[in-house]
C-alpha cells in the first residue's frame, strides 16, 4: 500500500512567494496556502491538519511570530513543525523565531535544494516521531504485563532495523550484511545502513546503556536522529555532534549510547568515521591483514552536551571488509564466566578467508555461539560487515 502524501501549508501575504513554494514542492507533497495569520490558524484546525508549515514573518495584522506562538500554545497544533521562510536575515530575527517554537529558519531569496532538503528532513522527523509515539502508547497499554511489554520492546527493536538482505541488490560496489540477536531482556543494540545519495553509504552500530523497553525506545530515537541529520551533512563528526546535543535534551533518565558511525564514498573507497565510546571495529584487507580502527573521537552520546566530535579517515581497497560489532560479541560469556574477547575476534578474522559480508557475520555469530555454549545469552549481539568491491557507482 502506497504511503499517503504528507501535507504542507504555505503562509505568506505575497501570492508570488506562495506560488514559488507550491510549484517547488507540489510534485512530492499535498500543498495548502494561506495569505494571512487568521487563515493559517483556521487551516490547521481541521480533521486532517498539515504535517508542516512554511511561515512568513512579515505579514499585516498578525505576524509570523504571533502565528507560531498561537500554534505552539494550542495542544492540537503544537506538534506541527514550523519553518520560517523570511527576508529577515538578522541573527536576532532567527533567534526569536527559534525561541517561539520554529524548528528551522530559511532566509529569502530561497535556495530550492535547501528548502527541499530541510522540508524532507523535518517531515521525516515528524513521521518517525509519530511512529515512536504510537509505539510508546502500545507499550503503555501493556505495562501491567511485563512479559508482553518485553515482547513489544523486542518488536520495536527489530522493527527499527533493516532486515532484508541483500538490501541493495543492484549495487555492485559493495555488499552489507548484519545480524542482531536480542538477549531475553530487551536491550538497545542496533545497526543501520542507508544510502545518503548515489555515491555515499552511511552505516553504524550502537549500544544503549540501559535494558528493557526504555533502551529500545532510546535506540529508536537515536537511529531516527542519525538518519535525519545524515541527509543534511556528510560528516560523521557533524552528524554525531548534532545527535548528541538532541539526545542530551530532556534526558532525565541519564541514558546514553555508544556509537560507531561511518560514511563510505563508494566511488573512491574513502571511509570517514567517528567513534563515540564504542568498541573499535576491524578492517580486514584484501591482503589478509586485520587492523582495529581504535581512535576515539568523543564520549558516549547523550551524556555530555555541547561536545564537538572528531573524525578520522581510512582508505578501503577492493576486497577489503569492515566489521562493526557491539560488546555483546566480545563480552559474551560461557558457563565458566569467560569472555569471548577482542583477541578471539581478531584471531578469527585473521585466520579466516572471508567470501562475503553475509559469510563474515555468520562466521562471527557461530564462533560466539560456540564459545557461549549452553550458557544463557547475557546481552544483545549485533554484528555488521561491509565488503567494498570498488568500481563506479550505478
mmCIF file of C-alpha atoms in Angstrom:
data_model
loop_
_atom_site.group_PDB
_atom_site.id
_atom_site.type_symbol
_atom_site.label_atom_id
_atom_site.label_comp_id
_atom_site.label_asym_id
_atom_site.label_seq_id
_atom_site.Cartn_x
_atom_site.Cartn_y
_atom_site.Cartn_z
ATOM 1 C CA UNK A 1 0.000 0.000 0.000
ATOM 2 C CA UNK A 2 1.444 3.384 -1.041
ATOM 3 C CA UNK A 3 2.366 5.793 1.742
ATOM 4 C CA UNK A 4 -0.013 8.748 1.963
ATOM 5 C CA UNK A 5 1.458 12.044 0.782
ATOM 6 C CA UNK A 6 2.269 14.474 3.548
ATOM 7 C CA UNK A 7 0.620 17.884 3.573
ATOM 8 C CA UNK A 8 2.351 21.293 3.737
ATOM 9 C CA UNK A 9 0.738 24.657 4.488
ATOM 10 C CA UNK A 10 2.418 27.748 2.968
ATOM 11 C CA UNK A 11 1.595 31.028 4.737
ATOM 12 C CA UNK A 12 2.629 34.291 3.033
ATOM 13 C CA UNK A 13 0.871 37.558 2.196
ATOM 14 C CA UNK A 14 2.552 37.661 -1.242
ATOM 15 C CA UNK A 15 0.931 35.426 -3.853
ATOM 16 C CA UNK A 16 4.209 35.196 -5.809
ATOM 17 C CA UNK A 17 6.028 33.744 -2.783
ATOM 18 C CA UNK A 18 3.240 31.208 -2.276
ATOM 19 C CA UNK A 19 3.381 30.169 -5.926
ATOM 20 C CA UNK A 20 7.162 29.671 -5.819
ATOM 21 C CA UNK A 21 6.976 27.304 -2.834
ATOM 22 C CA UNK A 22 3.881 25.478 -4.042
ATOM 23 C CA UNK A 23 5.390 24.870 -7.507
ATOM 24 C CA UNK A 24 8.652 23.697 -5.915
ATOM 25 C CA UNK A 25 7.078 21.181 -3.513
ATOM 26 C CA UNK A 26 3.826 20.018 -5.097
ATOM 27 C CA UNK A 27 5.447 17.125 -7.041
ATOM 28 C CA UNK A 28 6.124 15.420 -3.689
ATOM 29 C CA UNK A 29 3.566 16.803 -1.232
ATOM 30 C CA UNK A 30 -0.036 17.940 -0.907
ATOM 31 C CA UNK A 31 0.016 21.734 -0.768
ATOM 32 C CA UNK A 32 -2.221 24.239 1.056
ATOM 33 C CA UNK A 33 -1.921 28.024 1.163
ATOM 34 C CA UNK A 34 -2.996 30.889 3.423
ATOM 35 C CA UNK A 35 -2.467 34.635 2.824
ATOM 36 C CA UNK A 36 -2.512 35.759 6.469
ATOM 37 C CA UNK A 37 -2.294 34.560 10.043
ATOM 38 C CA UNK A 38 -6.020 34.180 10.603
ATOM 39 C CA UNK A 39 -6.392 31.994 7.519
ATOM 40 C CA UNK A 40 -3.436 29.911 8.663
ATOM 41 C CA UNK A 41 -4.911 29.293 12.121
ATOM 42 C CA UNK A 42 -8.220 28.235 10.557
ATOM 43 C CA UNK A 43 -6.440 25.933 8.089
ATOM 44 C CA UNK A 44 -4.755 23.922 10.854
ATOM 45 C CA UNK A 45 -7.898 23.430 12.934
ATOM 46 C CA UNK A 46 -9.340 20.744 10.681
ATOM 47 C CA UNK A 47 -9.700 16.991 10.931
ATOM 48 C CA UNK A 48 -6.673 16.434 8.686
ATOM 49 C CA UNK A 49 -4.205 19.248 9.543
ATOM 50 C CA UNK A 50 -0.948 19.899 7.656
ATOM 51 C CA UNK A 51 2.167 17.956 8.559
ATOM 52 C CA UNK A 52 4.417 21.021 8.252
ATOM 53 C CA UNK A 53 4.011 24.804 7.946
ATOM 54 C CA UNK A 54 6.209 27.167 5.895
ATOM 55 C CA UNK A 55 5.553 30.526 7.537
ATOM 56 C CA UNK A 56 6.441 34.076 6.531
ATOM 57 C CA UNK A 57 7.158 36.570 9.337
ATOM 58 C CA UNK A 58 6.337 39.983 7.887
ATOM 59 C CA UNK A 59 2.574 39.889 7.385
ATOM 60 C CA UNK A 60 -0.070 42.530 8.166
ATOM 61 C CA UNK A 61 -2.323 42.330 11.259
ATOM 62 C CA UNK A 62 -0.702 39.185 12.667
ATOM 63 C CA UNK A 63 2.973 38.492 12.006
ATOM 64 C CA UNK A 64 4.537 35.053 11.742
ATOM 65 C CA UNK A 65 5.951 35.152 15.266
ATOM 66 C CA UNK A 66 2.450 35.531 16.715
ATOM 67 C CA UNK A 67 1.065 32.798 14.459
ATOM 68 C CA UNK A 68 3.788 30.449 15.678
ATOM 69 C CA UNK A 69 3.145 31.371 19.334
ATOM 70 C CA UNK A 70 -0.550 30.539 18.960
ATOM 71 C CA UNK A 71 0.192 27.273 17.216
ATOM 72 C CA UNK A 72 2.558 26.189 19.965
ATOM 73 C CA UNK A 73 0.126 27.254 22.703
ATOM 74 C CA UNK A 74 -2.623 25.008 21.313
ATOM 75 C CA UNK A 75 -2.355 21.330 22.257
ATOM 76 C CA UNK A 76 -3.994 20.363 18.969
ATOM 77 C CA UNK A 77 -1.357 22.119 16.818
ATOM 78 C CA UNK A 78 1.780 22.364 18.961
ATOM 79 C CA UNK A 79 3.412 19.329 17.337
ATOM 80 C CA UNK A 80 3.155 20.654 13.771
ATOM 81 C CA UNK A 81 6.710 21.701 12.803
ATOM 82 C CA UNK A 82 7.066 25.306 11.634
ATOM 83 C CA UNK A 83 9.815 26.541 9.310
ATOM 84 C CA UNK A 84 10.103 30.305 8.968
ATOM 85 C CA UNK A 85 10.833 31.438 5.393
ATOM 86 C CA UNK A 86 11.509 35.153 5.506
ATOM 87 C CA UNK A 87 13.568 38.075 4.242
ATOM 88 C CA UNK A 88 14.515 38.917 7.851
ATOM 89 C CA UNK A 89 18.084 37.707 7.963
ATOM 90 C CA UNK A 90 19.495 39.100 11.199
ATOM 91 C CA UNK A 91 20.738 36.677 13.844
ATOM 92 C CA UNK A 92 18.341 38.222 16.339
ATOM 93 C CA UNK A 93 15.418 37.510 13.986
ATOM 94 C CA UNK A 94 16.423 33.870 13.633
ATOM 95 C CA UNK A 95 16.948 33.536 17.391
ATOM 96 C CA UNK A 96 13.493 34.937 18.063
ATOM 97 C CA UNK A 97 11.962 32.577 15.503
ATOM 98 C CA UNK A 98 13.507 29.535 17.151
ATOM 99 C CA UNK A 99 12.537 30.783 20.607
ATOM 100 C CA UNK A 100 8.839 30.990 19.699
ATOM 101 C CA UNK A 101 8.922 27.354 18.577
ATOM 102 C CA UNK A 102 10.057 27.074 14.952
ATOM 103 C CA UNK A 103 12.187 24.071 14.036
ATOM 104 C CA UNK A 104 14.113 25.862 11.284
ATOM 105 C CA UNK A 105 14.690 29.266 9.704
ATOM 106 C CA UNK A 106 15.344 29.902 5.999
ATOM 107 C CA UNK A 107 16.075 33.352 4.553
ATOM 108 C CA UNK A 108 14.884 34.692 1.215
ATOM 109 C CA UNK A 109 15.791 34.536 -1.588
ATOM 110 C CA UNK A 110 15.447 30.809 -1.095
ATOM 111 C CA UNK A 111 17.685 28.090 -2.457
ATOM 112 C CA UNK A 112 15.304 25.396 -3.820
ATOM 113 C CA UNK A 113 17.597 22.441 -2.926
ATOM 114 C CA UNK A 114 17.977 23.750 0.638
ATOM 115 C CA UNK A 115 14.220 24.173 1.051
ATOM 116 C CA UNK A 116 13.562 20.687 -0.344
ATOM 117 C CA UNK A 117 16.220 19.090 1.896
ATOM 118 C CA UNK A 118 15.038 20.772 5.087
ATOM 119 C CA UNK A 119 11.375 20.094 4.365
ATOM 120 C CA UNK A 120 12.213 16.439 3.741
ATOM 121 C CA UNK A 121 14.237 16.211 6.955
ATOM 122 C CA UNK A 122 11.613 17.762 9.222
ATOM 123 C CA UNK A 123 8.782 15.767 7.695
ATOM 124 C CA UNK A 124 10.811 12.594 8.171
ATOM 125 C CA UNK A 125 11.440 13.529 11.796
ATOM 126 C CA UNK A 126 7.748 14.229 12.348
ATOM 127 C CA UNK A 127 6.704 10.932 10.770
ATOM 128 C CA UNK A 128 9.282 8.963 12.735
ATOM 129 C CA UNK A 129 8.392 10.673 15.994
ATOM 130 C CA UNK A 130 4.711 9.934 15.350
ATOM 131 C CA UNK A 131 5.626 6.283 14.877
ATOM 132 C CA UNK A 132 7.605 6.333 18.119
ATOM 133 C CA UNK A 133 4.693 7.921 19.980
ATOM 134 C CA UNK A 134 2.396 5.245 18.606
ATOM 135 C CA UNK A 135 4.833 2.582 19.767
ATOM 136 C CA UNK A 136 5.068 4.204 23.189
ATOM 137 C CA UNK A 137 1.266 4.173 23.544
ATOM 138 C CA UNK A 138 1.288 0.478 22.735
ATOM 139 C CA UNK A 139 3.880 -0.085 25.436
ATOM 140 C CA UNK A 140 1.954 1.975 27.987
ATOM 141 C CA UNK A 141 -1.174 -0.045 27.338
ATOM 142 C CA UNK A 142 0.728 -3.231 28.156
ATOM 143 C CA UNK A 143 2.839 -2.021 31.080
ATOM 144 C CA UNK A 144 0.993 -4.178 33.644
ATOM 145 C CA UNK A 145 2.066 -7.314 31.843
ATOM 146 C CA UNK A 146 5.853 -7.460 31.923
ATOM 147 C CA UNK A 147 6.271 -10.303 29.502
ATOM 148 C CA UNK A 148 4.041 -8.645 26.951
ATOM 149 C CA UNK A 149 5.962 -5.389 27.426
ATOM 150 C CA UNK A 150 9.252 -7.138 26.783
ATOM 151 C CA UNK A 151 7.816 -8.706 23.650
ATOM 152 C CA UNK A 152 6.651 -5.308 22.438
ATOM 153 C CA UNK A 153 10.060 -3.816 23.165
ATOM 154 C CA UNK A 154 11.707 -6.586 21.198
ATOM 155 C CA UNK A 155 9.314 -5.934 18.318
ATOM 156 C CA UNK A 156 10.182 -2.221 18.411
ATOM 157 C CA UNK A 157 13.871 -3.045 18.430
ATOM 158 C CA UNK A 158 13.628 -5.398 15.476
ATOM 159 C CA UNK A 159 11.177 -3.237 13.508
ATOM 160 C CA UNK A 160 13.603 -0.298 13.548
ATOM 161 C CA UNK A 161 16.490 -2.081 11.811
ATOM 162 C CA UNK A 162 16.891 -3.259 8.191
ATOM 163 C CA UNK A 163 16.175 -6.987 7.927
ATOM 164 C CA UNK A 164 16.017 -7.532 4.151
ATOM 165 C CA UNK A 165 19.205 -8.893 2.584
ATOM 166 C CA UNK A 166 20.700 -8.162 0.189
ATOM 167 C CA UNK A 167 19.450 -4.612 0.815
ATOM 168 C CA UNK A 168 20.798 -3.119 -2.440
ATOM 169 C CA UNK A 169 20.776 -5.982 -4.954
ATOM 170 C CA UNK A 170 21.552 -3.714 -7.912
ATOM 171 C CA UNK A 171 24.705 -2.215 -6.390
ATOM 172 C CA UNK A 172 27.992 -3.876 -7.255
ATOM 173 C CA UNK A 173 30.429 -1.571 -5.436
ATOM 174 C CA UNK A 174 29.656 -3.010 -2.011
ATOM 175 C CA UNK A 175 27.679 -5.574 -0.070
ATOM 176 C CA UNK A 176 26.493 -5.341 3.517
ATOM 177 C CA UNK A 177 25.016 -7.802 5.983
ATOM 178 C CA UNK A 178 24.117 -7.600 9.659
ATOM 179 C CA UNK A 179 22.790 -9.763 12.496
ATOM 180 C CA UNK A 180 21.072 -8.653 15.707
ATOM 181 C CA UNK A 181 20.266 -11.296 18.289
ATOM 182 C CA UNK A 182 18.495 -9.760 21.294
ATOM 183 C CA UNK A 183 19.019 -11.254 24.726
ATOM 184 C CA UNK A 184 15.981 -12.327 26.717
ATOM 185 C CA UNK A 185 15.853 -8.953 28.419
ATOM 186 C CA UNK A 186 15.425 -6.402 25.634
ATOM 187 C CA UNK A 187 18.409 -4.123 25.187
ATOM 188 C CA UNK A 188 19.295 -1.249 22.938
ATOM 189 C CA UNK A 189 21.781 -2.687 20.453
ATOM 190 C CA UNK A 190 21.163 -1.663 16.876
ATOM 191 C CA UNK A 191 22.708 -1.332 13.456
ATOM 192 C CA UNK A 192 21.691 0.712 10.454
ATOM 193 C CA UNK A 193 22.786 1.410 6.895
ATOM 194 C CA UNK A 194 21.327 3.592 4.166
ATOM 195 C CA UNK A 195 22.366 5.432 1.021
ATOM 196 C CA UNK A 196 22.675 9.187 1.620
ATOM 197 C CA UNK A 197 22.918 9.687 -2.126
ATOM 198 C CA UNK A 198 24.020 7.631 -5.100
ATOM 199 C CA UNK A 199 27.678 7.585 -4.054
ATOM 200 C CA UNK A 200 27.695 7.736 -0.238
ATOM 201 C CA UNK A 201 26.658 4.987 2.183
ATOM 202 C CA UNK A 202 26.101 5.656 5.878
ATOM 203 C CA UNK A 203 26.336 2.733 8.285
ATOM 204 C CA UNK A 204 26.623 2.442 12.056
ATOM 205 C CA UNK A 205 26.363 0.243 15.123
ATOM 206 C CA UNK A 206 25.243 1.399 18.565
ATOM 207 C CA UNK A 207 24.610 0.120 22.079
ATOM 208 C CA UNK A 208 22.284 1.869 24.558
ATOM 209 C CA UNK A 209 23.372 1.831 28.202
ATOM 210 C CA UNK A 210 20.102 0.559 29.715
ATOM 211 C CA UNK A 211 17.962 -2.520 29.262
ATOM 212 C CA UNK A 212 14.305 -3.172 28.583
ATOM 213 C CA UNK A 213 11.757 -1.077 26.782
ATOM 214 C CA UNK A 214 13.331 2.321 27.650
ATOM 215 C CA UNK A 215 16.541 1.183 25.933
ATOM 216 C CA UNK A 216 14.591 0.093 22.855
ATOM 217 C CA UNK A 217 12.885 3.493 22.658
ATOM 218 C CA UNK A 218 16.151 5.386 23.211
ATOM 219 C CA UNK A 219 17.684 3.274 20.459
ATOM 220 C CA UNK A 220 14.809 4.135 18.129
ATOM 221 C CA UNK A 221 15.204 7.865 18.798
ATOM 222 C CA UNK A 222 18.969 7.665 18.215
ATOM 223 C CA UNK A 223 18.548 5.847 14.908
ATOM 224 C CA UNK A 224 15.929 8.363 13.761
ATOM 225 C CA UNK A 225 18.185 11.321 14.568
ATOM 226 C CA UNK A 226 21.158 9.813 12.729
ATOM 227 C CA UNK A 227 19.053 9.221 9.645
ATOM 228 C CA UNK A 228 17.631 12.745 9.706
ATOM 229 C CA UNK A 229 20.946 14.558 10.204
ATOM 230 C CA UNK A 230 22.803 12.420 7.653
ATOM 231 C CA UNK A 231 20.521 13.849 4.967
ATOM 232 C CA UNK A 232 21.884 17.329 5.766
ATOM 233 C CA UNK A 233 25.600 16.664 6.234
ATOM 234 C CA UNK A 234 28.108 14.047 5.045
ATOM 235 C CA UNK A 235 30.481 14.446 8.012
ATOM 236 C CA UNK A 236 30.139 11.750 10.702
ATOM 237 C CA UNK A 237 31.584 14.179 13.251
ATOM 238 C CA UNK A 238 28.990 16.852 12.476
ATOM 239 C CA UNK A 239 26.163 14.309 12.446
ATOM 240 C CA UNK A 240 27.179 12.830 15.793
ATOM 241 C CA UNK A 241 27.664 16.281 17.341
ATOM 242 C CA UNK A 242 24.070 17.187 16.425
ATOM 243 C CA UNK A 243 22.692 13.808 17.528
ATOM 244 C CA UNK A 244 24.461 14.078 20.890
ATOM 245 C CA UNK A 245 23.040 17.542 21.561
ATOM 246 C CA UNK A 246 19.500 16.365 20.840
ATOM 247 C CA UNK A 247 19.864 13.215 22.943
ATOM 248 C CA UNK A 248 21.069 15.305 25.888
ATOM 249 C CA UNK A 249 17.853 17.355 25.830
ATOM 250 C CA UNK A 250 15.165 16.132 28.253
ATOM 251 C CA UNK A 251 17.237 13.046 29.122
ATOM 252 C CA UNK A 252 16.007 12.777 32.705
ATOM 253 C CA UNK A 253 16.831 9.076 32.844
ATOM 254 C CA UNK A 254 20.517 9.826 32.038
ATOM 255 C CA UNK A 255 20.668 7.168 29.345
ATOM 256 C CA UNK A 256 23.433 7.170 26.765
ATOM 257 C CA UNK A 257 24.534 5.220 23.709
ATOM 258 C CA UNK A 258 27.906 4.159 22.346
ATOM 259 C CA UNK A 259 28.129 4.691 18.588
ATOM 260 C CA UNK A 260 30.450 3.967 15.700
ATOM 261 C CA UNK A 261 29.304 5.927 12.647
ATOM 262 C CA UNK A 262 30.792 5.629 9.144
ATOM 263 C CA UNK A 263 30.253 7.223 5.754
ATOM 264 C CA UNK A 264 31.792 5.425 2.781
ATOM 265 C CA UNK A 265 32.463 7.165 -0.533
ATOM 266 C CA UNK A 266 31.517 4.383 -2.944
ATOM 267 C CA UNK A 267 33.491 5.957 -5.780
ATOM 268 C CA UNK A 268 36.856 6.206 -4.045
ATOM 269 C CA UNK A 269 36.657 3.828 -1.076
ATOM 270 C CA UNK A 270 37.327 6.673 1.371
ATOM 271 C CA UNK A 271 35.856 5.709 4.760
ATOM 272 C CA UNK A 272 35.202 8.555 7.206
ATOM 273 C CA UNK A 273 34.266 7.512 10.734
ATOM 274 C CA UNK A 274 33.563 8.761 14.241
ATOM 275 C CA UNK A 275 33.712 6.742 17.452
ATOM 276 C CA UNK A 276 31.615 7.798 20.464
ATOM 277 C CA UNK A 277 32.844 5.428 23.163
ATOM 278 C CA UNK A 278 32.202 2.272 21.121
ATOM 279 C CA UNK A 279 34.181 -0.926 20.598
ATOM 280 C CA UNK A 280 36.764 -0.345 17.845
ATOM 281 C CA UNK A 281 35.750 -2.212 14.687
ATOM 282 C CA UNK A 282 38.141 -4.064 12.399
ATOM 283 C CA UNK A 283 39.207 -3.762 8.794
ATOM 284 C CA UNK A 284 40.369 -6.922 7.073
ATOM 285 C CA UNK A 285 42.285 -6.022 3.952
ATOM 286 C CA UNK A 286 42.416 -7.974 0.710
ATOM 287 C CA UNK A 287 45.977 -8.928 1.734
ATOM 288 C CA UNK A 288 44.694 -10.692 4.865
ATOM 289 C CA UNK A 289 45.820 -8.040 7.352
ATOM 290 C CA UNK A 290 43.493 -7.161 10.250
ATOM 291 C CA UNK A 291 43.633 -3.766 11.922
ATOM 292 C CA UNK A 292 41.485 -2.066 14.523
ATOM 293 C CA UNK A 293 40.052 1.422 13.992
ATOM 294 C CA UNK A 294 40.837 2.263 17.601
ATOM 295 C CA UNK A 295 40.730 6.070 17.594
ATOM 296 C CA UNK A 296 38.190 7.648 19.960
ATOM 297 C CA UNK A 297 36.565 10.918 18.931
ATOM 298 C CA UNK A 298 34.430 11.830 21.929
ATOM 299 C CA UNK A 299 32.374 10.461 24.817
ATOM 300 C CA UNK A 300 29.279 8.302 24.616
ATOM 301 C CA UNK A 301 26.330 10.136 23.040
ATOM 302 C CA UNK A 302 23.596 11.553 25.248
ATOM 303 C CA UNK A 303 25.753 12.060 28.335
ATOM 304 C CA UNK A 304 27.644 15.339 27.805
ATOM 305 C CA UNK A 305 26.054 18.232 25.872
ATOM 306 C CA UNK A 306 27.912 20.653 23.589
ATOM 307 C CA UNK A 307 30.677 18.201 22.625
ATOM 308 C CA UNK A 308 32.399 18.642 19.268
ATOM 309 C CA UNK A 309 33.199 15.159 17.977
ATOM 310 C CA UNK A 310 36.183 14.461 15.757
ATOM 311 C CA UNK A 311 36.576 12.041 12.887
ATOM 312 C CA UNK A 312 39.213 10.065 11.008
ATOM 313 C CA UNK A 313 39.553 8.607 7.543
ATOM 314 C CA UNK A 314 40.744 5.263 6.220
ATOM 315 C CA UNK A 315 41.146 4.088 2.632
ATOM 316 C CA UNK A 316 39.409 0.893 1.559
ATOM 317 C CA UNK A 317 40.627 -1.087 -1.424
ATOM 318 C CA UNK A 318 38.507 -3.539 -3.418
ATOM 319 C CA UNK A 319 38.175 -6.739 -1.416
ATOM 320 C CA UNK A 320 38.523 -5.041 1.982
ATOM 321 C CA UNK A 321 35.995 -5.709 4.745
ATOM 322 C CA UNK A 322 34.818 -3.521 7.631
ATOM 323 C CA UNK A 323 33.394 -5.350 10.672
ATOM 324 C CA UNK A 324 31.407 -3.455 13.311
ATOM 325 C CA UNK A 325 30.027 -5.068 16.464
ATOM 326 C CA UNK A 326 28.713 -4.393 19.969
ATOM 327 C CA UNK A 327 30.195 -5.579 23.246
ATOM 328 C CA UNK A 328 27.669 -8.402 23.284
ATOM 329 C CA UNK A 329 30.148 -10.127 20.965
ATOM 330 C CA UNK A 330 33.417 -9.635 22.844
ATOM 331 C CA UNK A 331 31.809 -9.902 26.311
ATOM 332 C CA UNK A 332 29.722 -12.995 25.545
ATOM 333 C CA UNK A 333 30.283 -15.369 28.487
ATOM 334 C CA UNK A 334 30.372 -19.127 28.658
ATOM 335 C CA UNK A 335 29.357 -21.204 31.676
ATOM 336 C CA UNK A 336 32.788 -20.536 33.226
ATOM 337 C CA UNK A 337 32.145 -16.771 33.013
ATOM 338 C CA UNK A 338 34.930 -16.319 30.447
ATOM 339 C CA UNK A 339 34.552 -13.552 27.851
ATOM 340 C CA UNK A 340 34.813 -14.261 24.155
ATOM 341 C CA UNK A 341 37.216 -11.233 23.946
ATOM 342 C CA UNK A 342 38.634 -8.899 21.316
ATOM 343 C CA UNK A 343 41.610 -11.186 20.910
ATOM 344 C CA UNK A 344 39.395 -14.113 19.906
ATOM 345 C CA UNK A 345 37.534 -11.992 17.365
ATOM 346 C CA UNK A 346 40.743 -10.606 15.894
ATOM 347 C CA UNK A 347 42.209 -14.109 15.627
ATOM 348 C CA UNK A 348 39.053 -15.375 13.943
ATOM 349 C CA UNK A 349 39.204 -12.621 11.327
ATOM 350 C CA UNK A 350 42.944 -13.131 10.792
ATOM 351 C CA UNK A 351 42.689 -16.882 10.305
ATOM 352 C CA UNK A 352 39.507 -16.902 8.188
ATOM 353 C CA UNK A 353 39.061 -16.266 4.498
ATOM 354 C CA UNK A 354 36.013 -14.059 4.054
ATOM 355 C CA UNK A 355 33.911 -14.786 0.992
ATOM 356 C CA UNK A 356 31.093 -12.260 1.541
ATOM 357 C CA UNK A 357 29.631 -9.865 4.077
ATOM 358 C CA UNK A 358 26.932 -12.417 4.918
ATOM 359 C CA UNK A 359 29.507 -15.143 5.449
ATOM 360 C CA UNK A 360 31.511 -12.806 7.711
ATOM 361 C CA UNK A 361 28.586 -12.095 10.063
ATOM 362 C CA UNK A 362 27.581 -15.767 10.123
ATOM 363 C CA UNK A 363 31.157 -16.789 10.914
ATOM 364 C CA UNK A 364 31.390 -14.392 13.859
ATOM 365 C CA UNK A 365 27.981 -15.304 15.234
ATOM 366 C CA UNK A 366 28.746 -19.023 15.008
ATOM 367 C CA UNK A 367 32.089 -18.550 16.765
ATOM 368 C CA UNK A 368 30.470 -16.589 19.603
ATOM 369 C CA UNK A 369 27.682 -19.179 19.910
ATOM 370 C CA UNK A 370 30.254 -21.971 20.149
ATOM 371 C CA UNK A 371 32.026 -20.079 22.922
ATOM 372 C CA UNK A 372 28.836 -19.417 24.902
ATOM 373 C CA UNK A 373 27.633 -22.999 24.571
ATOM 374 C CA UNK A 374 24.737 -23.770 26.918
ATOM 375 C CA UNK A 375 25.121 -20.573 28.945
ATOM 376 C CA UNK A 376 22.256 -18.064 28.763
ATOM 377 C CA UNK A 377 22.879 -15.124 26.457
ATOM 378 C CA UNK A 378 23.577 -12.161 28.754
ATOM 379 C CA UNK A 379 23.483 -9.273 26.277
ATOM 380 C CA UNK A 380 22.321 -8.350 22.802
ATOM 381 C CA UNK A 381 24.681 -9.323 20.000
ATOM 382 C CA UNK A 382 24.960 -7.106 16.935
ATOM 383 C CA UNK A 383 27.397 -7.570 14.041
ATOM 384 C CA UNK A 384 27.605 -5.644 10.758
ATOM 385 C CA UNK A 385 30.002 -6.484 7.943
ATOM 386 C CA UNK A 386 30.610 -4.492 4.776
ATOM 387 C CA UNK A 387 32.629 -5.621 1.775
ATOM 388 C CA UNK A 388 33.953 -2.908 -0.527
ATOM 389 C CA UNK A 389 34.154 -4.198 -4.090
ATOM 390 C CA UNK A 390 35.043 -0.888 -5.760
ATOM 391 C CA UNK A 391 34.152 0.225 -9.227
ATOM 392 C CA UNK A 392 31.882 3.017 -10.454
ATOM 393 C CA UNK A 393 28.505 3.724 -8.896
ATOM 394 C CA UNK A 394 25.450 2.900 -10.944
#
